[in-house]
mmCIF file with all atom_site columns, C-alpha atoms and ligand atoms in Angstrom:
data_model
loop_
_atom_site.group_PDB
_atom_site.id
_atom_site.type_symbol
_atom_site.label_atom_id
_atom_site.label_alt_id
_atom_site.label_comp_id
_atom_site.label_asym_id
_atom_site.label_entity_id
_atom_site.label_seq_id
_atom_site.pdbx_PDB_ins_code
_atom_site.Cartn_x
_atom_site.Cartn_y
_atom_site.Cartn_z
_atom_site.occupancy
_atom_site.B_iso_or_equiv
_atom_site.pdbx_formal_charge
_atom_site.auth_seq_id
_atom_site.auth_comp_id
_atom_site.auth_asym_id
_atom_site.auth_atom_id
_atom_site.pdbx_PDB_model_num
ATOM   1   C CA  . ASP A 1 1   ? 123.133 99.825  104.599 1.00 0.00 ? 1   ASP A CA  1
ATOM   2   C CA  . SER A 1 2   ? 121.102 101.875 102.293 1.00 0.00 ? 2   SER A CA  1
ATOM   3   C CA  . GLU A 1 3   ? 117.285 102.798 103.243 1.00 0.00 ? 3   GLU A CA  1
ATOM   4   C CA  . VAL A 1 4   ? 114.980 104.419 101.665 1.00 0.00 ? 4   VAL A CA  1
ATOM   5   C CA  . VAL A 1 5   ? 111.429 105.877 104.067 1.00 0.00 ? 5   VAL A CA  1
ATOM   6   C CA  . LEU A 1 6   ? 108.105 106.130 102.470 1.00 0.00 ? 6   LEU A CA  1
ATOM   7   C CA  . LEU A 1 7   ? 105.926 108.678 104.566 1.00 0.00 ? 7   LEU A CA  1
ATOM   8   C CA  . GLY A 1 8   ? 102.284 109.700 103.740 1.00 0.00 ? 8   GLY A CA  1
ATOM   9   C CA  . ARG A 1 9   ? 98.834  110.314 105.052 1.00 0.00 ? 9   ARG A CA  1
ATOM   10  C CA  . SER A 1 10  ? 96.887  108.282 105.313 1.00 0.00 ? 10  SER A CA  1
ATOM   11  C CA  . ASN A 1 11  ? 94.753  106.886 102.244 1.00 0.00 ? 11  ASN A CA  1
ATOM   12  C CA  . VAL A 1 12  ? 96.910  108.508 99.757  1.00 0.00 ? 12  VAL A CA  1
ATOM   13  C CA  . GLY A 1 13  ? 97.687  104.874 98.496  1.00 0.00 ? 13  GLY A CA  1
ATOM   14  C CA  . LYS A 1 14  ? 100.763 103.978 100.676 1.00 0.00 ? 14  LYS A CA  1
ATOM   15  C CA  . SER A 1 15  ? 99.890  100.242 101.545 1.00 0.00 ? 15  SER A CA  1
ATOM   16  C CA  . THR A 1 16  ? 99.015  99.573  97.569  1.00 0.00 ? 16  THR A CA  1
ATOM   17  C CA  . LEU A 1 17  ? 102.348 101.184 96.523  1.00 0.00 ? 17  LEU A CA  1
ATOM   18  C CA  . MET A 1 18  ? 104.325 99.066  99.244  1.00 0.00 ? 18  MET A CA  1
ATOM   19  C CA  . ARG A 1 19  ? 102.906 95.870  97.904  1.00 0.00 ? 19  ARG A CA  1
ATOM   20  C CA  . GLU A 1 20  ? 103.371 96.653  94.155  1.00 0.00 ? 20  GLU A CA  1
ATOM   21  C CA  . ILE A 1 21  ? 107.061 97.353  95.340  1.00 0.00 ? 21  ILE A CA  1
ATOM   22  C CA  . THR A 1 22  ? 107.824 94.440  97.878  1.00 0.00 ? 22  THR A CA  1
ATOM   23  C CA  . GLY A 1 23  ? 104.603 91.567  96.214  1.00 0.00 ? 23  GLY A CA  1
ATOM   24  C CA  . HIS A 1 24  ? 103.763 91.512  100.255 1.00 0.00 ? 24  HIS A CA  1
ATOM   25  C CA  . ARG A 1 25  ? 100.123 91.953  101.130 1.00 0.00 ? 25  ARG A CA  1
ATOM   26  C CA  . PHE A 1 26  ? 99.399  95.102  103.272 1.00 0.00 ? 26  PHE A CA  1
ATOM   27  C CA  . ASP A 1 27  ? 96.463  95.945  105.112 1.00 0.00 ? 27  ASP A CA  1
ATOM   28  C CA  . THR A 1 28  ? 94.837  98.410  102.759 1.00 0.00 ? 28  THR A CA  1
ATOM   29  C CA  . GLY A 1 29  ? 91.348  99.241  103.667 1.00 0.00 ? 29  GLY A CA  1
ATOM   30  C CA  . GLY A 1 30  ? 91.979  98.790  107.367 1.00 0.00 ? 30  GLY A CA  1
ATOM   31  C CA  . LYS A 1 31  ? 91.940  101.258 110.085 1.00 0.00 ? 31  LYS A CA  1
ATOM   32  C CA  . PRO A 1 32  ? 93.832  104.029 109.288 1.00 0.00 ? 32  PRO A CA  1
ATOM   33  C CA  . GLY A 1 33  ? 96.879  104.761 111.182 1.00 0.00 ? 33  GLY A CA  1
ATOM   34  C CA  . VAL A 1 34  ? 97.423  101.080 111.895 1.00 0.00 ? 34  VAL A CA  1
ATOM   35  C CA  . THR A 1 35  ? 100.850 101.410 110.821 1.00 0.00 ? 35  THR A CA  1
ATOM   36  C CA  . ARG A 1 36  ? 102.505 102.886 113.826 1.00 0.00 ? 36  ARG A CA  1
ATOM   37  C CA  . LYS A 1 37  ? 105.584 101.440 113.750 1.00 0.00 ? 37  LYS A CA  1
ATOM   38  C CA  . PRO A 1 38  ? 108.425 101.295 110.841 1.00 0.00 ? 38  PRO A CA  1
ATOM   39  C CA  . ASN A 1 39  ? 108.316 98.541  108.828 1.00 0.00 ? 39  ASN A CA  1
ATOM   40  C CA  . HIS A 1 40  ? 111.179 97.433  106.821 1.00 0.00 ? 40  HIS A CA  1
ATOM   41  C CA  . TYR A 1 41  ? 111.342 95.392  103.862 1.00 0.00 ? 41  TYR A CA  1
ATOM   42  C CA  . ASP A 1 42  ? 113.751 94.534  100.797 1.00 0.00 ? 42  ASP A CA  1
ATOM   43  C CA  . TRP A 1 43  ? 113.453 96.536  97.353  1.00 0.00 ? 43  TRP A CA  1
ATOM   44  C CA  . ALA A 1 44  ? 113.329 93.641  94.933  1.00 0.00 ? 44  ALA A CA  1
ATOM   45  C CA  . PRO A 1 45  ? 115.671 94.546  91.941  1.00 0.00 ? 45  PRO A CA  1
ATOM   46  C CA  . GLU A 1 46  ? 117.774 96.689  94.248  1.00 0.00 ? 46  GLU A CA  1
ATOM   47  C CA  . ASP A 1 47  ? 119.880 96.281  97.222  1.00 0.00 ? 47  ASP A CA  1
ATOM   48  C CA  . PHE A 1 48  ? 118.218 98.920  99.773  1.00 0.00 ? 48  PHE A CA  1
ATOM   49  C CA  . VAL A 1 49  ? 115.607 98.315  102.649 1.00 0.00 ? 49  VAL A CA  1
ATOM   50  C CA  . ILE A 1 50  ? 111.916 99.751  101.589 1.00 0.00 ? 50  ILE A CA  1
ATOM   51  C CA  . THR A 1 51  ? 110.880 101.542 105.138 1.00 0.00 ? 51  THR A CA  1
ATOM   52  C CA  . ASP A 1 52  ? 106.971 102.215 105.410 1.00 0.00 ? 52  ASP A CA  1
ATOM   53  C CA  . LEU A 1 53  ? 106.686 104.621 107.983 1.00 0.00 ? 53  LEU A CA  1
ATOM   54  C CA  . PRO A 1 54  ? 103.027 105.382 109.794 1.00 0.00 ? 54  PRO A CA  1
ATOM   55  C CA  . GLY A 1 55  ? 100.774 107.744 108.238 1.00 0.00 ? 55  GLY A CA  1
ATOM   56  C CA  . PHE A 1 56  ? 100.794 111.476 109.207 1.00 0.00 ? 56  PHE A CA  1
ATOM   57  C CA  . GLY A 1 57  ? 98.658  114.371 109.621 1.00 0.00 ? 57  GLY A CA  1
ATOM   58  C CA  . PHE A 1 58  ? 94.619  113.569 109.866 1.00 0.00 ? 58  PHE A CA  1
ATOM   59  C CA  . MET A 1 59  ? 93.541  110.426 110.524 1.00 0.00 ? 59  MET A CA  1
ATOM   60  C CA  . SER A 1 60  ? 90.104  110.302 111.656 1.00 0.00 ? 60  SER A CA  1
ATOM   61  C CA  . GLY A 1 61  ? 89.091  108.334 114.772 1.00 0.00 ? 61  GLY A CA  1
ATOM   62  C CA  . VAL A 1 62  ? 92.699  108.891 116.248 1.00 0.00 ? 62  VAL A CA  1
ATOM   63  C CA  . PRO A 1 63  ? 93.014  111.064 118.986 1.00 0.00 ? 63  PRO A CA  1
ATOM   64  C CA  . ASP A 1 64  ? 95.367  114.130 118.703 1.00 0.00 ? 64  ASP A CA  1
ATOM   65  C CA  . GLU A 1 65  ? 97.717  113.039 121.287 1.00 0.00 ? 65  GLU A CA  1
ATOM   66  C CA  . VAL A 1 66  ? 98.387  109.685 119.195 1.00 0.00 ? 66  VAL A CA  1
ATOM   67  C CA  . GLN A 1 67  ? 98.782  111.716 115.978 1.00 0.00 ? 67  GLN A CA  1
ATOM   68  C CA  . GLU A 1 68  ? 101.367 114.092 117.914 1.00 0.00 ? 68  GLU A CA  1
ATOM   69  C CA  . ARG A 1 69  ? 103.190 110.897 118.857 1.00 0.00 ? 69  ARG A CA  1
ATOM   70  C CA  . ILE A 1 70  ? 103.188 109.568 115.848 1.00 0.00 ? 70  ILE A CA  1
ATOM   71  C CA  . LYS A 1 71  ? 104.947 112.581 114.411 1.00 0.00 ? 71  LYS A CA  1
ATOM   72  C CA  . THR A 1 72  ? 107.366 112.777 117.174 1.00 0.00 ? 72  THR A CA  1
ATOM   73  C CA  . ASP A 1 73  ? 108.334 108.999 116.417 1.00 0.00 ? 73  ASP A CA  1
ATOM   74  C CA  . ILE A 1 74  ? 108.536 109.882 113.059 1.00 0.00 ? 74  ILE A CA  1
ATOM   75  C CA  . VAL A 1 75  ? 111.049 112.690 113.244 1.00 0.00 ? 75  VAL A CA  1
ATOM   76  C CA  . ARG A 1 76  ? 113.222 110.588 115.437 1.00 0.00 ? 76  ARG A CA  1
ATOM   77  C CA  . TYR A 1 77  ? 113.319 108.010 112.998 1.00 0.00 ? 77  TYR A CA  1
ATOM   78  C CA  . LEU A 1 78  ? 114.694 110.068 110.419 1.00 0.00 ? 78  LEU A CA  1
ATOM   79  C CA  . GLU A 1 79  ? 116.720 112.001 112.468 1.00 0.00 ? 79  GLU A CA  1
ATOM   80  C CA  . GLU A 1 80  ? 118.623 108.725 113.757 1.00 0.00 ? 80  GLU A CA  1
ATOM   81  C CA  . HIS A 1 81  ? 118.475 107.292 110.477 1.00 0.00 ? 81  HIS A CA  1
ATOM   82  C CA  . ALA A 1 82  ? 119.489 110.323 108.479 1.00 0.00 ? 82  ALA A CA  1
ATOM   83  C CA  . ASP A 1 83  ? 123.092 108.762 107.407 1.00 0.00 ? 83  ASP A CA  1
ATOM   84  C CA  . SER A 1 84  ? 121.807 105.660 105.676 1.00 0.00 ? 84  SER A CA  1
ATOM   85  C CA  . ILE A 1 85  ? 118.729 106.866 104.412 1.00 0.00 ? 85  ILE A CA  1
ATOM   86  C CA  . LEU A 1 86  ? 119.358 107.062 100.796 1.00 0.00 ? 86  LEU A CA  1
ATOM   87  C CA  . ALA A 1 87  ? 116.031 108.933 99.569  1.00 0.00 ? 87  ALA A CA  1
ATOM   88  C CA  . GLY A 1 88  ? 112.522 110.147 101.443 1.00 0.00 ? 88  GLY A CA  1
ATOM   89  C CA  . VAL A 1 89  ? 109.643 109.361 99.254  1.00 0.00 ? 89  VAL A CA  1
ATOM   90  C CA  . ILE A 1 90  ? 106.364 111.349 100.374 1.00 0.00 ? 90  ILE A CA  1
ATOM   91  C CA  . VAL A 1 91  ? 103.202 109.679 98.652  1.00 0.00 ? 91  VAL A CA  1
ATOM   92  C CA  . LEU A 1 92  ? 100.558 112.166 97.880  1.00 0.00 ? 92  LEU A CA  1
ATOM   93  C CA  . ASP A 1 93  ? 97.181  111.708 96.497  1.00 0.00 ? 93  ASP A CA  1
ATOM   94  C CA  . GLY A 1 94  ? 97.172  113.681 93.095  1.00 0.00 ? 94  GLY A CA  1
ATOM   95  C CA  . LYS A 1 95  ? 93.776  114.362 93.079  1.00 0.00 ? 95  LYS A CA  1
ATOM   96  C CA  . ALA A 1 96  ? 93.411  115.979 96.602  1.00 0.00 ? 96  ALA A CA  1
ATOM   97  C CA  . ALA A 1 97  ? 97.149  116.890 97.587  1.00 0.00 ? 97  ALA A CA  1
ATOM   98  C CA  . VAL A 1 98  ? 96.744  120.654 96.143  1.00 0.00 ? 98  VAL A CA  1
ATOM   99  C CA  . ASP A 1 99  ? 93.340  121.493 98.067  1.00 0.00 ? 99  ASP A CA  1
ATOM   100 C CA  . ILE A 1 100 ? 94.710  119.741 101.340 1.00 0.00 ? 100 ILE A CA  1
ATOM   101 C CA  . ILE A 1 101 ? 97.729  121.342 101.148 1.00 0.00 ? 101 ILE A CA  1
ATOM   102 C CA  . ASP A 1 102 ? 96.217  124.790 100.732 1.00 0.00 ? 102 ASP A CA  1
ATOM   103 C CA  . ARG A 1 103 ? 93.570  123.967 103.213 1.00 0.00 ? 103 ARG A CA  1
ATOM   104 C CA  . HIS A 1 104 ? 96.193  123.596 106.175 1.00 0.00 ? 104 HIS A CA  1
ATOM   105 C CA  . SER A 1 105 ? 98.637  126.881 104.914 1.00 0.00 ? 105 SER A CA  1
ATOM   106 C CA  . GLY A 1 106 ? 98.189  129.732 107.296 1.00 0.00 ? 106 GLY A CA  1
ATOM   107 C CA  . PRO A 1 107 ? 100.399 132.237 109.164 1.00 0.00 ? 107 PRO A CA  1
ATOM   108 C CA  . ASP A 1 108 ? 100.501 129.695 112.028 1.00 0.00 ? 108 ASP A CA  1
ATOM   109 C CA  . GLU A 1 109 ? 99.796  126.552 109.814 1.00 0.00 ? 109 GLU A CA  1
ATOM   110 C CA  . ILE A 1 110 ? 102.119 124.408 107.431 1.00 0.00 ? 110 ILE A CA  1
ATOM   111 C CA  . PRO A 1 111 ? 100.773 121.486 105.733 1.00 0.00 ? 111 PRO A CA  1
ATOM   112 C CA  . HIS A 1 112 ? 102.200 118.153 107.355 1.00 0.00 ? 112 HIS A CA  1
ATOM   113 C CA  . ALA A 1 113 ? 103.690 117.058 103.900 1.00 0.00 ? 113 ALA A CA  1
ATOM   114 C CA  . VAL A 1 114 ? 105.075 120.062 103.314 1.00 0.00 ? 114 VAL A CA  1
ATOM   115 C CA  . GLU A 1 115 ? 106.788 120.499 106.538 1.00 0.00 ? 115 GLU A CA  1
ATOM   116 C CA  . MET A 1 116 ? 108.165 116.829 106.118 1.00 0.00 ? 116 MET A CA  1
ATOM   117 C CA  . TYR A 1 117 ? 109.468 117.521 103.023 1.00 0.00 ? 117 TYR A CA  1
ATOM   118 C CA  . GLY A 1 118 ? 111.782 120.654 104.568 1.00 0.00 ? 118 GLY A CA  1
ATOM   119 C CA  . PHE A 1 119 ? 112.634 118.599 107.303 1.00 0.00 ? 119 PHE A CA  1
ATOM   120 C CA  . LEU A 1 120 ? 114.157 116.005 105.122 1.00 0.00 ? 120 LEU A CA  1
ATOM   121 C CA  . ARG A 1 121 ? 115.826 118.207 103.236 1.00 0.00 ? 121 ARG A CA  1
ATOM   122 C CA  . GLU A 1 122 ? 116.966 119.849 106.497 1.00 0.00 ? 122 GLU A CA  1
ATOM   123 C CA  . LEU A 1 123 ? 118.404 116.230 107.257 1.00 0.00 ? 123 LEU A CA  1
ATOM   124 C CA  . GLY A 1 124 ? 120.107 116.175 103.922 1.00 0.00 ? 124 GLY A CA  1
ATOM   125 C CA  . ILE A 1 125 ? 118.084 113.286 102.528 1.00 0.00 ? 125 ILE A CA  1
ATOM   126 C CA  . PRO A 1 126 ? 116.674 113.483 99.211  1.00 0.00 ? 126 PRO A CA  1
ATOM   127 C CA  . VAL A 1 127 ? 113.024 113.536 98.380  1.00 0.00 ? 127 VAL A CA  1
ATOM   128 C CA  . VAL A 1 128 ? 110.704 111.996 95.728  1.00 0.00 ? 128 VAL A CA  1
ATOM   129 C CA  . LEU A 1 129 ? 107.437 113.573 95.942  1.00 0.00 ? 129 LEU A CA  1
ATOM   130 C CA  . ALA A 1 130 ? 105.406 110.192 94.814  1.00 0.00 ? 130 ALA A CA  1
ATOM   131 C CA  . VAL A 1 131 ? 102.162 111.834 92.973  1.00 0.00 ? 131 VAL A CA  1
ATOM   132 C CA  . ASN A 1 132 ? 99.943  108.930 93.083  1.00 0.00 ? 132 ASN A CA  1
ATOM   133 C CA  . LYS A 1 133 ? 96.249  108.182 91.686  1.00 0.00 ? 133 LYS A CA  1
ATOM   134 C CA  . MET A 1 134 ? 97.100  110.232 88.651  1.00 0.00 ? 134 MET A CA  1
ATOM   135 C CA  . ASP A 1 135 ? 94.098  107.898 86.809  1.00 0.00 ? 135 ASP A CA  1
ATOM   136 C CA  . LYS A 1 136 ? 91.959  110.425 88.398  1.00 0.00 ? 136 LYS A CA  1
ATOM   137 C CA  . VAL A 1 137 ? 93.741  113.736 87.282  1.00 0.00 ? 137 VAL A CA  1
ATOM   138 C CA  . ASP A 1 138 ? 92.594  115.116 84.087  1.00 0.00 ? 138 ASP A CA  1
ATOM   139 C CA  . ASP A 1 139 ? 94.534  118.046 84.077  1.00 0.00 ? 139 ASP A CA  1
ATOM   140 C CA  . ARG A 1 140 ? 98.015  116.157 84.458  1.00 0.00 ? 140 ARG A CA  1
ATOM   141 C CA  . ASP A 1 141 ? 100.398 118.886 83.649  1.00 0.00 ? 141 ASP A CA  1
ATOM   142 C CA  . ASP A 1 142 ? 98.663  121.924 85.623  1.00 0.00 ? 142 ASP A CA  1
ATOM   143 C CA  . ARG A 1 143 ? 98.382  119.775 88.246  1.00 0.00 ? 143 ARG A CA  1
ATOM   144 C CA  . LEU A 1 144 ? 102.136 118.450 89.009  1.00 0.00 ? 144 LEU A CA  1
ATOM   145 C CA  . ASN A 1 145 ? 102.863 122.294 88.711  1.00 0.00 ? 145 ASN A CA  1
ATOM   146 C CA  . ASP A 1 146 ? 101.029 123.052 91.116  1.00 0.00 ? 146 ASP A CA  1
ATOM   147 C CA  . ILE A 1 147 ? 102.211 120.314 93.203  1.00 0.00 ? 147 ILE A CA  1
ATOM   148 C CA  . CYS A 1 148 ? 105.753 121.247 92.985  1.00 0.00 ? 148 CYS A CA  1
ATOM   149 C CA  . ASP A 1 149 ? 104.813 125.209 93.327  1.00 0.00 ? 149 ASP A CA  1
ATOM   150 C CA  . ARG A 1 150 ? 103.547 124.391 96.845  1.00 0.00 ? 150 ARG A CA  1
ATOM   151 C CA  . PHE A 1 151 ? 106.731 122.390 97.711  1.00 0.00 ? 151 PHE A CA  1
ATOM   152 C CA  . GLY A 1 152 ? 109.012 125.188 96.297  1.00 0.00 ? 152 GLY A CA  1
ATOM   153 C CA  . LEU A 1 153 ? 110.144 123.508 93.175  1.00 0.00 ? 153 LEU A CA  1
ATOM   154 C CA  . LEU A 1 154 ? 109.892 125.585 90.313  1.00 0.00 ? 154 LEU A CA  1
ATOM   155 C CA  . PRO A 1 155 ? 107.638 124.777 87.661  1.00 0.00 ? 155 PRO A CA  1
ATOM   156 C CA  . PRO A 1 156 ? 107.369 122.949 85.370  1.00 0.00 ? 156 PRO A CA  1
ATOM   157 C CA  . TRP A 1 157 ? 107.240 119.997 86.912  1.00 0.00 ? 157 TRP A CA  1
ATOM   158 C CA  . LYS A 1 158 ? 109.032 118.101 83.738  1.00 0.00 ? 158 LYS A CA  1
ATOM   159 C CA  . GLN A 1 159 ? 112.026 119.382 84.695  1.00 0.00 ? 159 GLN A CA  1
ATOM   160 C CA  . TRP A 1 160 ? 112.069 117.510 87.909  1.00 0.00 ? 160 TRP A CA  1
ATOM   161 C CA  . GLU A 1 161 ? 111.173 114.557 86.413  1.00 0.00 ? 161 GLU A CA  1
ATOM   162 C CA  . GLY A 1 162 ? 113.279 111.056 87.027  1.00 0.00 ? 162 GLY A CA  1
ATOM   163 C CA  . GLU A 1 163 ? 114.322 112.825 90.468  1.00 0.00 ? 163 GLU A CA  1
ATOM   164 C CA  . SER A 1 164 ? 112.083 114.418 92.591  1.00 0.00 ? 164 SER A CA  1
ATOM   165 C CA  . VAL A 1 165 ? 108.628 114.418 91.148  1.00 0.00 ? 165 VAL A CA  1
ATOM   166 C CA  . ALA A 1 166 ? 107.017 110.830 90.147  1.00 0.00 ? 166 ALA A CA  1
ATOM   167 C CA  . PRO A 1 167 ? 103.417 110.430 88.768  1.00 0.00 ? 167 PRO A CA  1
ATOM   168 C CA  . ILE A 1 168 ? 102.262 107.139 89.599  1.00 0.00 ? 168 ILE A CA  1
ATOM   169 C CA  . VAL A 1 169 ? 98.847  104.833 89.325  1.00 0.00 ? 169 VAL A CA  1
ATOM   170 C CA  . ALA A 1 170 ? 100.051 102.693 92.373  1.00 0.00 ? 170 ALA A CA  1
ATOM   171 C CA  . LYS A 1 171 ? 96.782  100.527 91.692  1.00 0.00 ? 171 LYS A CA  1
ATOM   172 C CA  . LYS A 1 172 ? 97.573  99.443  88.460  1.00 0.00 ? 172 LYS A CA  1
ATOM   173 C CA  . GLY A 1 173 ? 101.441 98.573  89.274  1.00 0.00 ? 173 GLY A CA  1
ATOM   174 C CA  . ASN A 1 174 ? 102.090 101.924 86.939  1.00 0.00 ? 174 ASN A CA  1
ATOM   175 C CA  . ILE A 1 175 ? 105.277 103.240 89.664  1.00 0.00 ? 175 ILE A CA  1
ATOM   176 C CA  . GLY A 1 176 ? 108.550 103.213 86.705  1.00 0.00 ? 176 GLY A CA  1
ATOM   177 C CA  . ALA A 1 177 ? 108.725 106.648 87.521  1.00 0.00 ? 177 ALA A CA  1
ATOM   178 C CA  . LEU A 1 178 ? 109.191 106.571 90.628  1.00 0.00 ? 178 LEU A CA  1
ATOM   179 C CA  . ASN A 1 179 ? 111.857 103.471 90.446  1.00 0.00 ? 179 ASN A CA  1
ATOM   180 C CA  . GLU A 1 180 ? 113.528 105.752 88.077  1.00 0.00 ? 180 GLU A CA  1
ATOM   181 C CA  . ALA A 1 181 ? 113.729 108.520 90.446  1.00 0.00 ? 181 ALA A CA  1
ATOM   182 C CA  . VAL A 1 182 ? 114.958 106.398 93.438  1.00 0.00 ? 182 VAL A CA  1
ATOM   183 C CA  . ARG A 1 183 ? 117.502 104.563 91.305  1.00 0.00 ? 183 ARG A CA  1
ATOM   184 C CA  . PHE A 1 184 ? 118.728 108.332 90.326  1.00 0.00 ? 184 PHE A CA  1
ATOM   185 C CA  . HIS A 1 185 ? 119.391 108.943 94.256  1.00 0.00 ? 185 HIS A CA  1
ATOM   186 C CA  . LEU A 1 186 ? 120.918 105.420 94.422  1.00 0.00 ? 186 LEU A CA  1
ATOM   187 C CA  . HIS A 1 187 ? 123.496 106.112 91.982  1.00 0.00 ? 187 HIS A CA  1
ATOM   188 C CA  . GLU A 1 188 ? 124.034 109.713 93.308  1.00 0.00 ? 188 GLU A CA  1
ATOM   189 C CA  . ALA A 1 189 ? 124.488 108.384 96.400  1.00 0.00 ? 189 ALA A CA  1
ATOM   190 C CA  . LYS A 1 190 ? 126.921 105.896 94.986  1.00 0.00 ? 190 LYS A CA  1
ATOM   191 C CA  . ARG A 1 191 ? 128.696 108.470 93.517  1.00 0.00 ? 191 ARG A CA  1
ATOM   192 C CA  . ASP A 1 192 ? 128.928 110.909 96.557  1.00 0.00 ? 192 ASP A CA  1
ATOM   193 C CA  . ASP A 1 193 ? 131.260 107.756 98.044  1.00 0.00 ? 193 ASP A CA  1
ATOM   194 C CA  . LEU A 1 194 ? 133.720 107.491 95.649  1.00 0.00 ? 194 LEU A CA  1
HETATM 195 P P1  . LIG B 2 .   ? 97.137  104.187 102.417 1.00 0.00 ? 1   LIG B P1  1
HETATM 196 O O1  . LIG B 2 .   ? 95.941  104.437 103.604 1.00 0.00 ? 1   LIG B O1  1
HETATM 197 O O2  . LIG B 2 .   ? 97.872  105.236 102.221 1.00 0.00 ? 1   LIG B O2  1
HETATM 198 O O3  . LIG B 2 .   ? 98.044  102.950 103.013 1.00 0.00 ? 1   LIG B O3  1
HETATM 199 O O4  . LIG B 2 .   ? 96.174  103.969 101.355 1.00 0.00 ? 1   LIG B O4  1
HETATM 200 P P2  . LIG B 2 .   ? 95.890  102.277 100.198 1.00 0.00 ? 1   LIG B P2  1
HETATM 201 O O5  . LIG B 2 .   ? 97.018  101.895 99.900  1.00 0.00 ? 1   LIG B O5  1
HETATM 202 O O6  . LIG B 2 .   ? 94.863  101.660 101.622 1.00 0.00 ? 1   LIG B O6  1
HETATM 203 O O7  . LIG B 2 .   ? 94.726  103.041 99.627  1.00 0.00 ? 1   LIG B O7  1
HETATM 204 C C1  . LIG B 2 .   ? 93.513  103.751 100.141 1.00 0.00 ? 1   LIG B C1  1
HETATM 205 C C2  . LIG B 2 .   ? 92.436  103.980 98.882  1.00 0.00 ? 1   LIG B C2  1
HETATM 206 O O8  . LIG B 2 .   ? 93.498  104.392 97.497  1.00 0.00 ? 1   LIG B O8  1
HETATM 207 C C3  . LIG B 2 .   ? 92.315  102.454 98.376  1.00 0.00 ? 1   LIG B C3  1
HETATM 208 O O9  . LIG B 2 .   ? 90.983  102.487 98.358  1.00 0.00 ? 1   LIG B O9  1
HETATM 209 C C4  . LIG B 2 .   ? 92.975  101.914 97.191  1.00 0.00 ? 1   LIG B C4  1
HETATM 210 O O10 . LIG B 2 .   ? 92.260  101.403 95.973  1.00 0.00 ? 1   LIG B O10 1
HETATM 211 C C5  . LIG B 2 .   ? 92.653  103.605 96.380  1.00 0.00 ? 1   LIG B C5  1
HETATM 212 N N1  . LIG B 2 .   ? 94.013  103.651 95.357  1.00 0.00 ? 1   LIG B N1  1
HETATM 213 C C6  . LIG B 2 .   ? 95.266  103.416 95.855  1.00 0.00 ? 1   LIG B C6  1
HETATM 214 N N2  . LIG B 2 .   ? 95.792  103.635 94.669  1.00 0.00 ? 1   LIG B N2  1
HETATM 215 C C7  . LIG B 2 .   ? 95.144  104.234 93.776  1.00 0.00 ? 1   LIG B C7  1
HETATM 216 C C8  . LIG B 2 .   ? 95.887  104.585 92.362  1.00 0.00 ? 1   LIG B C8  1
HETATM 217 O O11 . LIG B 2 .   ? 96.692  104.555 92.012  1.00 0.00 ? 1   LIG B O11 1
HETATM 218 N N3  . LIG B 2 .   ? 94.629  104.784 91.695  1.00 0.00 ? 1   LIG B N3  1
HETATM 219 C C9  . LIG B 2 .   ? 93.134  105.269 92.434  1.00 0.00 ? 1   LIG B C9  1
HETATM 220 N N4  . LIG B 2 .   ? 92.343  105.813 91.644  1.00 0.00 ? 1   LIG B N4  1
HETATM 221 N N5  . LIG B 2 .   ? 93.306  104.789 93.708  1.00 0.00 ? 1   LIG B N5  1
HETATM 222 C C10 . LIG B 2 .   ? 94.050  104.246 94.462  1.00 0.00 ? 1   LIG B C10 1
#
């Protein structure tokens, strides 16, 4: 069975996106870190399952050891399912992502999103950066170029469009770029099977 996994820190709009994709309602605006277990749903137009993994990274009000356990669980889940995972979608807040990443970059620190990106790639899982909340971003091209840069993707971002970078506005149901990128990896995977 093919599977697409969704990752992202809390408040990036993961629940909103899941609602758009699946038509189900999710507990948006609820307590951060509430989703602790992987949840599986059918991705309507295509024949695969989408798995919502718990939010990682900083969650106010959630103790450090709980956050560590969540991260360990995510890593274990990805390792165990690597063979059937078609793509990993890392959801970012387009307005905040670069600042957050830069704040957590240092000699002894790697930002969670960047770490997860590298980990997925190590497991051979293609990654799509779903850059959400683009309605709040004025300098669209600059912002998307900066995001590419932080994840080690050579700018300009346009060359990753439809494959690794998908600007979206989940709140308005504007997720065509993400669907396109996921479909790209679906077809790549089918080709590899031949
Ligand atoms: P989660 O914690 O990642 O599941 O995030 P939610 O789906 O609960 O969304 C967090 C907040 O971001 C909510 O207030 C949403 O309405 C808002 N949000 C989600 N998607 C968008 C978007 O595309 N644009 C804007 N401006 N806000 C969004």
